[in-house]
């Protein structure tokens, strides 16, 4: 079962994939890395920027708060040194002095204003029922002023002390605590202390001696004017981007006593408390807090700094901050936009790289496909024309050229191979032919030798037989003469002996004719075939009549034939005798002669001998000219036709036969008017007949 190739295998199997990875790897690895760096650097820069911003905001807020504080001090010093106060002190009744202080406090925005005698006793106060316990003289500003110097500080004032200054102040300072998430636990439910800007300045008489002390201050609890002012200065209209919200707060301890941070439904978050983390760092460790903090109900970029009293103790905090969410959203939006641009650019880059790589690798891929098609047997496969004009494109062109050259060479090779095959076949056929003719020559040689041997043998035997036969016949004649009339009773026997002896002589003569045909050819003369046919009929009449055979002749040959007359007569008589023997119960014999024309040439004459006898069996037809082939067991020699054929063939003629078994046979003797001699025993007709007689083993013998 085949399985789908893994990514690694596909990568290993494709140059294109490898180069693509090479090209895309920097993009795919670099872009995320770059995005990561941009993300972290962006965040860092963003945090740093926020840090700078909030730190400078805090400085601005601090400066303003200090200005307010020192403003209170300056105002108070100015009042202490004013003629107005000096006059009032010198001349006014206590009630007038009180009114004077009230109007001064009102004019300078002071929440309380009191005049102390040089001995530290209360002389007058803007408030109605003011008291001055001895402990108050230890307040840094009061102590400094009694010592002759002006001093301003932020101080925490307990509820009783506030009551002593002005019961209204105590009421104003009273602030229920709002339970706040993440704040340090506080068992109290109310903040009743007050945080004040407390200033005091010495009042000197004309002689420059201390005449009293003027002390006053501003209660910061619930003093929204200051925080709103800070907020307005630090976060001027439009100074914060993207709709962020600036806030400012004054803390007493960790409690918001003046703030523009809204809780909900627009209510200021007075009485809520700072988170424990901020409190521990700012109030506990005395360090500024710069960074993001959860303020009341949202994250703010926040700056906190401790507020220190005259004795150097941390008594509260000053805070400025702005809502982070819009900035964070803007930052994230920016980052995302950046990422999106990066991704889009990378995507476009990747797509372009892929398309470019495809155009670069198209020729290679087409070459690869062509190789595969060729391997599958498509020899005509080619890369074809390509748009690419670079080295790879040219290589593909060269590849096609190479394939064309290869195909041409292959075709040439195939042609050569075919040519070679053809030549091998030709040579093989020639060899076979040579072999065959060699074999034929060999057979002819063997046959010639055999024939020669047979000839010698036959001649010897014939000579040896003829002589005794002649002696027998001679003695037979002597016997007949000697016996005279006494021979009459055995006349028939003598005749038979004579006849059989004659037959022996005939056979021997025929044998000799067969073995040495040339020796028996007599002289050649112009023979009239029609006349010869009639002569033959005369010679065979006795036989014909005995068998009641009807004879018909149609003698139309017009030319004489150059041949030995007795040989031709022997041939014809042999044919007539065969025909007679084929019709034991009578029949019809047709003898005809005609001129022999071939291709418009008058070659000679043809003699037809036809009978209505038993005919020749198909399988025998081929063999009747073979020497010793006979179907006449006992009476036939099988030499008649064979010798006839040899005679006719020797003069350049031939004998043909056609026969229908049961209906009769027709022999034709073709004779040239001018003989074309062929005496060789290896003449095709003779040779074939001899060979057949050898193969069939002299069937009739
Ligand atoms: P033989 O007559 O001694 O047998 P031949 O060579 O003359 O020898 O004839 C060979 C054979 O051909 C005969 O035995 C006979 O079977 C056949 N044959 C020849 N002439 C005829 C004929 N006219 N009709 C039928 N058979 C014939």
XYZ file of C-alpha atoms and ligand atoms in Angstrom:
728
model
C 0.000 0.000 0.000
C 1.337 3.423 -0.870
C 1.046 6.203 1.661
C 1.010 9.928 1.083
C 4.540 11.387 1.281
C 5.277 13.320 4.468
C 6.121 17.026 4.424
C 9.792 16.217 5.048
C 9.821 13.737 2.144
C 8.125 16.209 -0.154
C 10.621 18.850 0.912
C 13.520 16.469 0.282
C 12.106 15.564 -3.124
C 11.634 19.014 -4.553
C 14.253 21.631 -5.314
C 11.478 24.131 -5.624
C 10.235 23.402 -2.108
C 13.773 23.671 -0.752
C 14.465 26.999 -2.424
C 11.041 28.252 -1.404
C 11.844 27.442 2.182
C 15.178 29.238 1.752
C 13.428 32.318 0.377
C 10.491 32.263 2.757
C 12.322 31.261 5.925
C 13.731 34.760 6.568
C 10.269 36.169 5.949
C 8.437 33.620 8.077
C 10.989 33.658 10.894
C 11.993 37.302 10.586
C 8.538 38.797 10.536
C 7.321 37.198 13.775
C 10.670 38.049 15.409
C 10.410 41.616 14.218
C 6.812 41.803 15.364
C 7.839 40.451 18.763
C 10.595 43.032 19.045
C 8.298 45.811 17.895
C 5.736 44.646 20.424
C 8.152 44.557 23.319
C 10.009 47.753 22.325
C 6.702 49.473 21.690
C 5.423 48.441 25.082
C 8.631 49.522 26.742
C 8.612 52.867 24.939
C 4.974 53.289 25.803
C 5.634 52.560 29.466
C 8.626 54.887 29.473
C 6.645 57.604 27.793
C 3.856 57.228 30.321
C 6.499 57.268 33.058
C 7.977 60.545 31.753
C 4.581 62.032 31.311
C 3.269 61.170 34.759
C 6.530 62.135 36.397
C 6.416 65.593 34.798
C 2.715 65.854 35.663
C 3.574 65.120 39.272
C 6.305 67.755 39.232
C 3.842 70.298 37.881
C 1.283 69.361 40.509
C 3.916 69.522 43.223
C 5.047 72.944 42.045
C 1.523 74.251 42.080
C 0.806 72.789 45.513
C 4.000 74.366 46.822
C 2.955 77.674 45.277
C -0.399 77.468 46.993
C 1.351 76.650 50.239
C 3.918 79.372 49.956
C 1.160 81.698 48.697
C -0.653 81.186 51.969
C 2.613 81.963 53.803
C 3.246 85.072 51.706
C -0.290 86.313 52.201
C 0.036 85.854 55.890
C 3.385 87.606 56.100
C 1.986 90.462 54.077
C -0.965 90.774 56.449
C 1.330 90.565 59.478
C 3.406 93.375 58.143
C 0.471 95.488 56.984
C -0.351 98.937 58.403
C -3.879 97.857 58.562
C -3.102 95.183 61.130
C -0.751 97.463 63.035
C -3.437 100.139 63.261
C -6.061 97.646 64.224
C -3.847 96.236 66.921
C -3.031 99.668 68.243
C -6.436 101.194 68.236
C -9.272 98.820 67.676
C -11.554 97.236 70.155
C -11.505 93.440 70.177
C -14.703 93.286 68.160
C -13.315 95.602 65.516
C -10.113 93.614 65.413
C -12.103 90.417 64.901
C -14.016 91.985 62.008
C -10.756 93.193 60.597
C -9.348 89.626 60.725
C -12.536 88.245 59.182
C -12.331 90.586 56.226
C -8.619 89.859 55.810
C -9.261 86.104 55.867
C -12.028 86.456 53.387
C -9.894 88.612 51.116
C -7.019 86.137 51.100
C -9.114 82.964 50.998
C -7.992 81.795 54.432
C -10.141 79.392 56.377
C -8.903 80.662 59.678
C -6.910 83.658 60.863
C -5.888 84.431 64.424
C -3.785 87.019 66.150
C -1.700 85.917 69.107
C -0.023 88.101 71.635
C 3.707 87.941 71.996
C 3.252 85.800 75.059
C 1.340 83.217 73.131
C -2.122 84.077 74.299
C -4.972 84.486 71.820
C -5.747 88.089 71.096
C -8.254 87.843 68.318
C -9.651 85.332 65.832
C -11.682 85.591 62.670
C -13.823 82.797 64.030
C -16.303 83.379 66.799
C -15.351 81.049 69.588
C -11.737 80.315 69.169
C -9.592 78.895 71.887
C -5.890 78.446 72.089
C -4.654 75.566 74.170
C -0.978 75.738 75.174
C -0.160 72.710 73.018
C -0.984 74.742 69.912
C 2.058 76.892 70.508
C 4.175 73.865 69.662
C 2.850 73.887 66.114
C 5.920 74.479 63.890
C 4.571 77.618 62.244
C 3.417 79.171 65.560
C 6.642 78.256 67.316
C 8.669 79.727 64.455
C 6.648 82.934 64.419
C 6.927 83.371 68.192
C 10.634 82.986 67.664
C 10.454 85.779 65.148
C 10.343 83.988 61.798
C 7.541 83.335 59.332
C 6.856 79.690 58.555
C 4.409 77.670 56.526
C 3.762 73.967 56.659
C 1.129 71.358 55.985
C -0.152 69.926 59.194
C -2.596 67.388 60.438
C -4.936 68.813 62.961
C -6.986 66.607 65.251
C -10.716 67.110 65.655
C -10.357 68.846 69.027
C -7.759 71.233 67.782
C -10.025 71.992 64.829
C -12.886 72.590 67.275
C -10.650 75.016 69.167
C -9.799 76.948 66.079
C -13.293 77.005 64.683
C -16.094 74.516 65.251
C -17.080 75.010 61.626
C -13.720 73.724 60.535
C -14.275 70.517 62.445
C -17.570 70.014 60.705
C -16.032 70.714 57.347
C -13.207 68.278 57.972
C -15.569 65.473 58.999
C -15.507 62.794 56.287
C -17.134 59.329 56.432
C -14.812 56.649 55.054
C -15.983 54.714 52.023
C -14.990 51.014 52.050
C -12.512 50.621 49.207
C -11.224 47.538 47.469
C -7.510 46.796 47.860
C -7.062 49.455 50.545
C -5.262 48.672 53.782
C -7.726 47.694 56.488
C -8.811 50.544 58.710
C -11.121 50.017 61.684
C -12.282 53.624 61.593
C -15.340 54.630 59.704
C -14.730 58.355 59.724
C -11.862 60.672 59.008
C -12.258 63.594 61.445
C -8.777 65.041 61.279
C -8.070 68.004 59.134
C -5.175 68.703 56.845
C -4.297 72.325 56.728
C -1.809 74.666 55.166
C -0.685 76.336 58.294
C 1.255 79.593 58.176
C 2.342 82.002 60.909
C 4.277 85.254 60.795
C 5.522 87.586 63.549
C 3.860 90.962 63.945
C 6.457 93.588 64.910
C 5.848 96.960 66.528
C 7.365 100.163 65.278
C 10.473 99.532 67.268
C 10.807 96.202 65.615
C 9.925 94.232 68.697
C 7.632 91.202 68.574
C 4.146 92.524 69.154
C 2.322 89.296 68.331
C 1.930 86.470 65.890
C -0.505 86.214 63.007
C -1.426 82.628 62.191
C -3.849 81.257 59.700
C -4.400 78.643 57.153
C -6.448 76.817 54.661
C -8.290 73.582 55.393
C -7.523 71.091 52.631
C -10.297 68.596 53.503
C -12.930 68.937 50.819
C -10.950 71.751 49.239
C -11.999 71.001 45.716
C -10.812 74.328 44.381
C -7.196 73.326 44.881
C -7.482 69.879 43.231
C -9.578 71.259 40.401
C -6.981 73.948 39.923
C -4.158 71.406 39.937
C -6.072 69.285 37.475
C -6.737 72.291 35.270
C -3.066 73.251 35.247
C -1.598 69.788 34.810
C -4.192 68.549 32.365
C -5.027 71.571 30.350
C -7.790 71.224 27.825
C -6.437 69.060 24.961
C -3.229 68.079 26.747
C -4.372 64.508 27.121
C -4.711 62.506 23.991
C -7.660 60.494 22.856
C -10.222 61.576 25.429
C -8.295 60.384 28.460
C -9.372 61.923 31.743
C -6.976 63.778 34.053
C -7.439 63.588 37.813
C -5.837 65.147 40.883
C -6.270 64.177 44.535
C -5.070 65.214 47.947
C -4.812 62.464 50.518
C -4.915 62.720 54.259
C -3.017 59.643 55.155
C -4.490 57.202 52.634
C -7.915 58.840 52.448
C -9.066 61.048 49.601
C -10.027 64.349 51.191
C -10.056 66.422 48.031
C -10.370 64.872 44.612
C -11.942 65.162 41.211
C -11.946 61.413 40.782
C -15.577 60.514 40.269
C -17.056 57.572 42.069
C -20.262 57.085 40.191
C -23.152 59.230 39.145
C -20.667 62.103 39.079
C -20.105 62.033 42.856
C -16.546 62.728 43.896
C -14.765 59.841 45.479
C -14.181 61.609 48.792
C -13.601 59.219 51.704
C -12.310 56.421 49.476
C -8.830 55.179 50.151
C -5.701 54.447 48.232
C -4.622 50.851 47.566
C -2.413 49.234 50.133
C 0.431 48.892 47.632
C 0.570 52.616 46.945
C 0.134 53.465 50.594
C 3.024 51.184 51.603
C 5.348 52.649 49.001
C 4.492 56.332 49.376
C 3.498 56.728 52.997
C 5.436 53.758 54.298
C 8.692 53.965 52.342
C 8.447 57.621 51.373
C 9.005 56.966 47.668
C 7.096 58.386 44.737
C 4.756 56.008 42.911
C 4.947 56.358 39.160
C 3.008 53.884 37.045
C -0.314 52.312 36.502
C -2.556 51.986 39.540
C -6.125 51.027 40.116
C -7.847 54.204 41.182
C -11.333 53.802 42.645
C -12.853 52.060 39.647
C -10.418 52.125 36.761
C -6.762 51.938 35.839
C -5.008 55.268 35.857
C -1.484 56.185 34.946
C -0.684 57.562 38.345
C 1.862 59.663 40.180
C 1.809 59.836 43.973
C 4.191 61.751 46.205
C 4.190 62.046 49.956
C 3.030 65.256 51.658
C 5.300 66.060 54.573
C 4.434 68.164 57.611
C 6.572 70.736 59.324
C 8.244 68.094 61.456
C 9.162 66.080 58.365
C 6.545 63.364 58.877
C 4.574 61.936 55.942
C 0.994 62.849 56.606
C -0.648 62.510 53.248
C -0.175 62.288 49.509
C -0.520 64.373 46.413
C -1.763 62.505 43.389
C -2.202 63.230 39.691
C -3.109 60.713 37.019
C -5.017 60.081 33.872
C -7.210 57.313 32.611
C -5.077 54.707 30.895
C -7.692 52.791 28.895
C -7.939 55.164 25.883
C -4.155 55.325 25.597
C -3.813 51.598 25.993
C -6.487 51.122 23.383
C -4.735 53.580 21.086
C -1.457 51.780 21.673
C -3.016 48.414 20.974
C -4.758 49.778 17.932
C -1.437 51.135 16.682
C 0.282 47.854 17.378
C -2.423 45.897 15.699
C -2.322 48.224 12.714
C 1.431 47.715 12.583
C 1.019 43.951 12.829
C -1.661 44.004 10.199
C 0.567 46.026 7.874
C 3.438 43.620 8.575
C 1.235 40.626 7.905
C -0.251 42.097 4.761
C 3.209 43.048 3.483
C 4.546 39.600 4.406
C 1.521 37.946 2.796
C 1.987 39.932 -0.400
C 5.712 39.167 -0.248
C 4.991 35.470 0.202
C 2.494 35.378 -2.633
C 4.902 37.262 -4.894
C 7.745 34.942 -3.830
C 5.600 31.894 -4.558
C 4.582 33.198 -7.953
C 8.083 34.231 -8.774
C 9.427 30.882 -7.583
C 6.807 29.152 -9.719
C 7.932 31.056 -12.788
C 11.549 30.218 -11.946
C 10.813 26.533 -11.415
C 8.305 26.024 -14.181
C 11.010 24.991 -16.674
C 12.540 22.523 -14.176
C 9.150 21.030 -13.356
C 8.278 20.711 -17.030
C 11.642 19.045 -17.657
C 10.931 16.636 -14.819
C 7.480 15.849 -16.242
C 9.015 15.298 -19.685
C 11.559 12.854 -18.209
C 8.755 10.924 -16.524
C 6.714 10.814 -19.756
C 9.744 9.586 -21.648
C 10.295 6.906 -19.011
C 6.678 5.818 -19.545
C 7.444 5.448 -23.249
C 6.288 8.748 -24.733
C 9.422 9.454 -26.773
C 7.842 12.531 -28.391
C 7.476 14.377 -25.053
C 9.184 17.812 -25.065
C 9.315 20.821 -22.718
C 8.193 23.139 -25.519
C 8.480 26.914 -25.741
C 8.819 28.756 -22.411
C 8.427 32.396 -21.443
C 11.433 32.172 -19.113
C 14.587 33.641 -20.660
C 16.916 32.979 -17.719
C 19.520 30.221 -17.374
C 16.903 27.663 -16.324
C 14.675 28.572 -19.277
C 17.626 28.253 -21.651
C 18.535 24.949 -20.008
C 15.017 23.643 -20.777
C 15.516 24.688 -24.420
C 18.855 22.870 -24.503
C 17.131 19.861 -22.921
C 14.631 19.718 -25.802
C 17.478 20.059 -28.266
C 19.284 17.198 -26.523
C 16.149 15.032 -26.674
C 15.770 15.778 -30.394
C 19.390 14.803 -31.003
C 18.930 11.646 -28.952
C 15.760 10.721 -30.851
C 17.532 11.275 -34.174
C 20.465 9.106 -33.068
C 18.072 6.461 -31.830
C 16.193 6.442 -35.136
C 19.510 6.151 -36.980
C 20.521 3.246 -34.736
C 17.180 1.568 -35.365
C 17.666 2.009 -39.119
C 21.098 0.469 -38.830
C 19.709 -2.407 -36.795
C 16.973 -2.996 -39.381
C 19.536 -2.878 -42.168
C 21.691 -5.324 -40.252
C 18.704 -7.640 -39.704
C 17.849 -7.477 -43.379
C 21.440 -8.248 -44.373
C 21.631 -11.121 -41.901
C 18.397 -12.519 -43.335
C 19.697 -12.110 -46.863
C 22.945 -13.809 -45.980
C 21.046 -16.554 -44.128
C 18.819 -17.120 -47.167
C 21.865 -17.120 -49.437
C 23.541 -19.591 -47.121
C 20.411 -21.785 -47.089
C 20.297 -21.584 -50.850
C 23.979 -22.450 -51.066
C 23.373 -25.293 -48.639
C 20.467 -26.554 -50.686
C 22.385 -26.398 -53.938
C 25.330 -28.019 -52.197
C 23.029 -30.779 -51.040
C 21.560 -31.056 -54.521
C 25.020 -31.216 -56.056
C 25.977 -33.825 -53.522
C 22.867 -35.872 -54.302
C 23.464 -35.496 -58.009
C 26.983 -36.687 -57.534
C 25.803 -39.679 -55.534
C 23.080 -40.341 -58.079
C 25.464 -40.072 -61.027
C 27.753 -42.511 -59.340
C 24.848 -44.830 -58.583
C 23.597 -44.567 -62.133
C 27.023 -45.195 -63.495
C 27.326 -48.245 -61.240
C 23.866 -49.447 -62.220
C 24.752 -48.847 -65.881
C 27.917 -50.877 -65.602
C 26.123 -53.602 -63.699
C 23.158 -53.666 -66.074
C 25.369 -53.669 -69.150
C 27.345 -56.582 -67.744
C 24.222 -58.479 -66.676
C 22.470 -57.779 -70.003
C 25.437 -59.026 -71.960
C 25.646 -62.129 -69.773
C 21.883 -62.800 -70.173
C 21.608 -61.961 -73.879
C 24.146 -64.581 -74.860
C 22.451 -67.520 -73.091
C 19.081 -66.311 -74.345
C 20.437 -66.239 -77.929
C 21.792 -69.745 -77.371
C 18.369 -70.902 -76.022
C 16.535 -69.400 -78.994
C 19.127 -70.802 -81.465
C 18.874 -74.254 -79.962
C 15.099 -73.993 -79.918
C 15.148 -73.336 -83.679
C 17.565 -76.275 -84.097
C 15.246 -78.433 -81.967
C 12.216 -77.511 -84.147
C 14.115 -78.227 -87.367
C 15.498 -81.532 -86.106
C 12.188 -82.771 -84.819
C 10.317 -81.579 -87.865
C 6.740 -82.925 -87.759
C 7.547 -84.660 -84.467
C 7.714 -81.270 -82.882
C 4.037 -80.720 -83.632
C 2.738 -82.012 -80.219
C 5.008 -79.574 -78.351
C 4.767 -76.756 -80.873
C 2.837 -74.618 -78.437
C 5.379 -75.165 -75.626
C 8.230 -74.331 -77.982
C 6.447 -71.180 -79.046
C 5.937 -70.195 -75.400
C 9.620 -70.814 -74.586
C 10.534 -68.702 -77.612
C 8.131 -65.986 -76.575
C 9.407 -65.872 -72.993
C 13.003 -65.874 -74.148
C 12.103 -62.964 -76.403
C 10.587 -61.208 -73.444
C 13.784 -61.703 -71.471
C 15.710 -60.124 -74.341
C 13.317 -57.194 -74.513
C 13.585 -56.553 -70.789
C 17.336 -56.666 -70.972
C 17.285 -54.270 -73.920
C 15.034 -51.890 -72.016
C 17.313 -52.122 -69.007
C 20.216 -51.207 -71.183
C 18.182 -48.316 -72.654
C 17.448 -47.088 -69.153
C 20.983 -47.367 -67.920
C 22.712 -45.940 -70.946
C 20.074 -44.092 -72.919
C 22.620 -42.294 -75.145
C 23.956 -45.495 -76.526
C 20.584 -46.424 -77.981
C 19.887 -43.180 -79.797
C 20.072 -43.873 -83.472
C 20.237 -41.191 -86.133
C 17.847 -38.228 -86.056
C 15.556 -37.493 -89.021
C 12.532 -35.333 -89.797
C 9.621 -37.443 -88.714
C 6.001 -36.833 -89.767
C 4.177 -37.382 -86.488
C 0.818 -38.033 -88.174
C 2.327 -40.807 -90.282
C 4.123 -42.240 -87.282
C 0.877 -42.305 -85.286
C -0.793 -44.280 -88.095
C 2.161 -46.713 -88.166
C 1.838 -47.263 -84.433
C -1.871 -47.970 -84.823
C -1.048 -50.624 -87.417
C 1.479 -52.212 -85.046
C -0.989 -52.289 -82.128
C -4.147 -53.093 -84.095
C -4.181 -56.668 -82.933
C -4.256 -55.574 -79.273
C -6.900 -52.941 -79.904
C -9.223 -55.226 -81.719
C -8.865 -57.955 -79.105
C -10.099 -55.606 -76.440
C -12.825 -54.070 -78.601
C -11.440 -50.597 -78.324
C -12.830 -47.864 -80.456
C -10.065 -45.689 -81.941
C -10.500 -42.069 -82.989
C -7.836 -39.900 -84.567
C -7.612 -36.190 -85.234
C -4.237 -35.540 -86.748
C -3.661 -31.816 -87.290
C 0.039 -31.294 -86.669
C 1.571 -29.566 -89.664
C 5.304 -29.809 -89.069
C 7.895 -32.522 -88.990
C 9.889 -33.247 -85.869
C 13.627 -33.793 -85.753
C 13.880 -37.033 -83.739
C 14.995 -40.666 -83.935
C 11.996 -42.309 -85.496
C 12.167 -45.662 -83.688
C 12.541 -43.908 -80.309
C 9.435 -41.795 -80.880
C 7.622 -44.914 -82.112
C 8.668 -46.708 -78.908
C 7.271 -43.813 -76.856
C 3.930 -43.779 -78.656
C 3.497 -47.547 -78.642
C 4.239 -47.549 -74.943
C 1.484 -44.958 -74.378
C -0.996 -46.850 -76.578
C -0.195 -50.182 -74.867
C -0.674 -48.553 -71.401
C -4.043 -47.140 -72.584
C -5.124 -50.515 -73.871
C -4.107 -52.165 -70.586
C -6.158 -49.527 -68.697
C -9.287 -50.544 -70.638
C -9.463 -54.387 -70.204
C -13.194 -54.325 -71.030
C -12.931 -52.034 -73.993
C -13.395 -48.296 -74.361
C -12.301 -45.455 -76.553
C -8.812 -44.386 -77.558
C -8.253 -40.926 -78.937
C -5.117 -40.086 -80.848
C -4.588 -36.474 -81.829
C -1.769 -34.253 -83.027
C -1.491 -30.461 -83.197
C 1.076 -27.732 -83.623
C 2.756 -26.528 -80.392
C 2.658 -22.771 -79.946
C 4.039 -20.931 -76.927
C 4.147 -17.126 -76.550
C 3.288 -16.880 -80.235
C 6.232 -19.068 -81.200
C 5.809 -22.253 -83.152
C 7.869 -24.628 -81.072
C 6.885 -28.003 -82.565
C 4.049 -30.518 -82.280
C 2.051 -32.123 -79.481
C 0.596 -35.652 -79.591
C -2.359 -36.452 -77.280
C -3.120 -40.066 -76.281
C -6.401 -40.278 -74.288
C -8.337 -43.288 -73.037
C -11.534 -43.964 -71.125
C -9.839 -46.464 -68.844
C -9.536 -46.830 -65.092
C -7.533 -43.620 -64.707
C -4.676 -42.974 -62.262
C -5.125 -42.489 -58.500
C -4.207 -39.005 -57.307
C -1.390 -40.195 -55.075
C 0.131 -42.181 -58.010
C -0.026 -39.366 -60.521
C 3.258 -37.887 -59.299
C 5.089 -41.178 -59.416
C 4.136 -42.838 -62.729
C 7.278 -41.439 -64.427
C 9.485 -42.842 -61.678
C 11.647 -45.765 -62.756
C 10.247 -49.089 -61.548
C 6.908 -47.609 -60.501
C 4.139 -49.931 -61.619
C 0.696 -50.934 -60.472
C 0.746 -53.995 -62.697
C 2.041 -56.561 -60.263
C 3.804 -59.359 -62.030
C 3.378 -58.135 -65.596
C 4.701 -54.541 -65.438
C 8.327 -53.375 -65.292
C 7.610 -49.768 -64.325
C 10.190 -48.675 -66.914
C 7.962 -47.767 -69.911
C 6.934 -44.248 -68.929
C 10.261 -43.561 -67.288
C 12.198 -44.411 -70.451
C 9.662 -42.569 -72.635
C 10.064 -39.470 -70.527
C 13.846 -39.713 -70.679
C 13.751 -40.040 -74.477
C 11.417 -37.091 -75.022
C 13.269 -34.978 -72.497
C 16.580 -35.734 -74.171
C 15.272 -33.915 -77.325
C 14.100 -30.930 -75.216
C 10.450 -32.039 -75.081
C 8.251 -33.287 -72.231
C 5.326 -35.582 -71.394
C 2.394 -34.333 -69.298
C -0.538 -36.236 -67.893
C -4.008 -35.567 -66.552
C -6.294 -38.268 -65.253
C -9.631 -38.792 -63.552
C -9.764 -42.085 -61.667
C -12.557 -44.233 -63.139
C -12.953 -41.960 -66.208
C -9.687 -42.140 -68.043
C -6.282 -40.592 -68.618
C -4.795 -38.218 -71.153
C -1.061 -38.113 -71.976
C 0.478 -35.350 -74.072
C 3.877 -35.572 -75.709
C 5.413 -32.190 -76.472
C 8.034 -32.369 -79.167
C 10.281 -29.611 -80.459
C 10.705 -29.347 -84.187
C 14.388 -28.581 -83.523
C 15.594 -30.703 -80.614
C 17.365 -29.060 -77.670
C 19.523 -31.884 -76.409
C 19.897 -32.596 -72.760
C 21.714 -35.854 -72.298
C 22.799 -35.432 -68.745
C 21.324 -37.934 -66.359
C 20.983 -35.036 -63.930
C 18.528 -33.240 -66.139
C 15.715 -32.031 -63.804
C 13.033 -34.333 -65.055
C 15.166 -37.428 -64.899
C 16.755 -36.418 -61.599
C 13.403 -35.729 -59.959
C 12.009 -38.989 -61.135
C 15.121 -40.826 -59.978
C 15.002 -39.141 -56.585
C 11.330 -39.993 -56.144
C 12.029 -43.571 -57.102
C 14.784 -43.630 -54.464
C 12.509 -42.163 -51.802
C 9.596 -44.476 -52.514
C 11.943 -47.445 -52.622
C 11.086 -48.540 -56.210
C 7.477 -49.194 -55.303
C 6.455 -51.463 -58.099
C 9.661 -53.469 -58.423
P 4.197 -50.683 -66.772
O 3.256 -50.402 -67.854
O 5.146 -51.720 -67.018
O 3.573 -50.769 -65.392
P 4.840 -47.978 -67.254
O 5.987 -47.110 -66.846
O 4.521 -47.990 -68.651
O 5.092 -49.382 -66.619
O 3.604 -47.466 -66.487
C 3.674 -47.201 -65.152
C 2.320 -47.206 -64.513
O 1.556 -46.106 -64.957
C 1.479 -48.346 -64.794
O 1.722 -49.448 -63.964
C 0.057 -47.834 -64.597
O -0.319 -47.970 -63.284
C 0.195 -46.448 -64.978
N -0.360 -46.101 -66.265
C 0.383 -45.801 -67.359
N -0.465 -45.532 -68.408
C -1.744 -45.620 -67.923
C -3.038 -45.451 -68.512
N -3.201 -45.056 -69.784
N -4.153 -45.648 -67.724
C -3.963 -46.026 -66.442
N -2.767 -46.191 -65.814
C -1.637 -46.013 -66.592
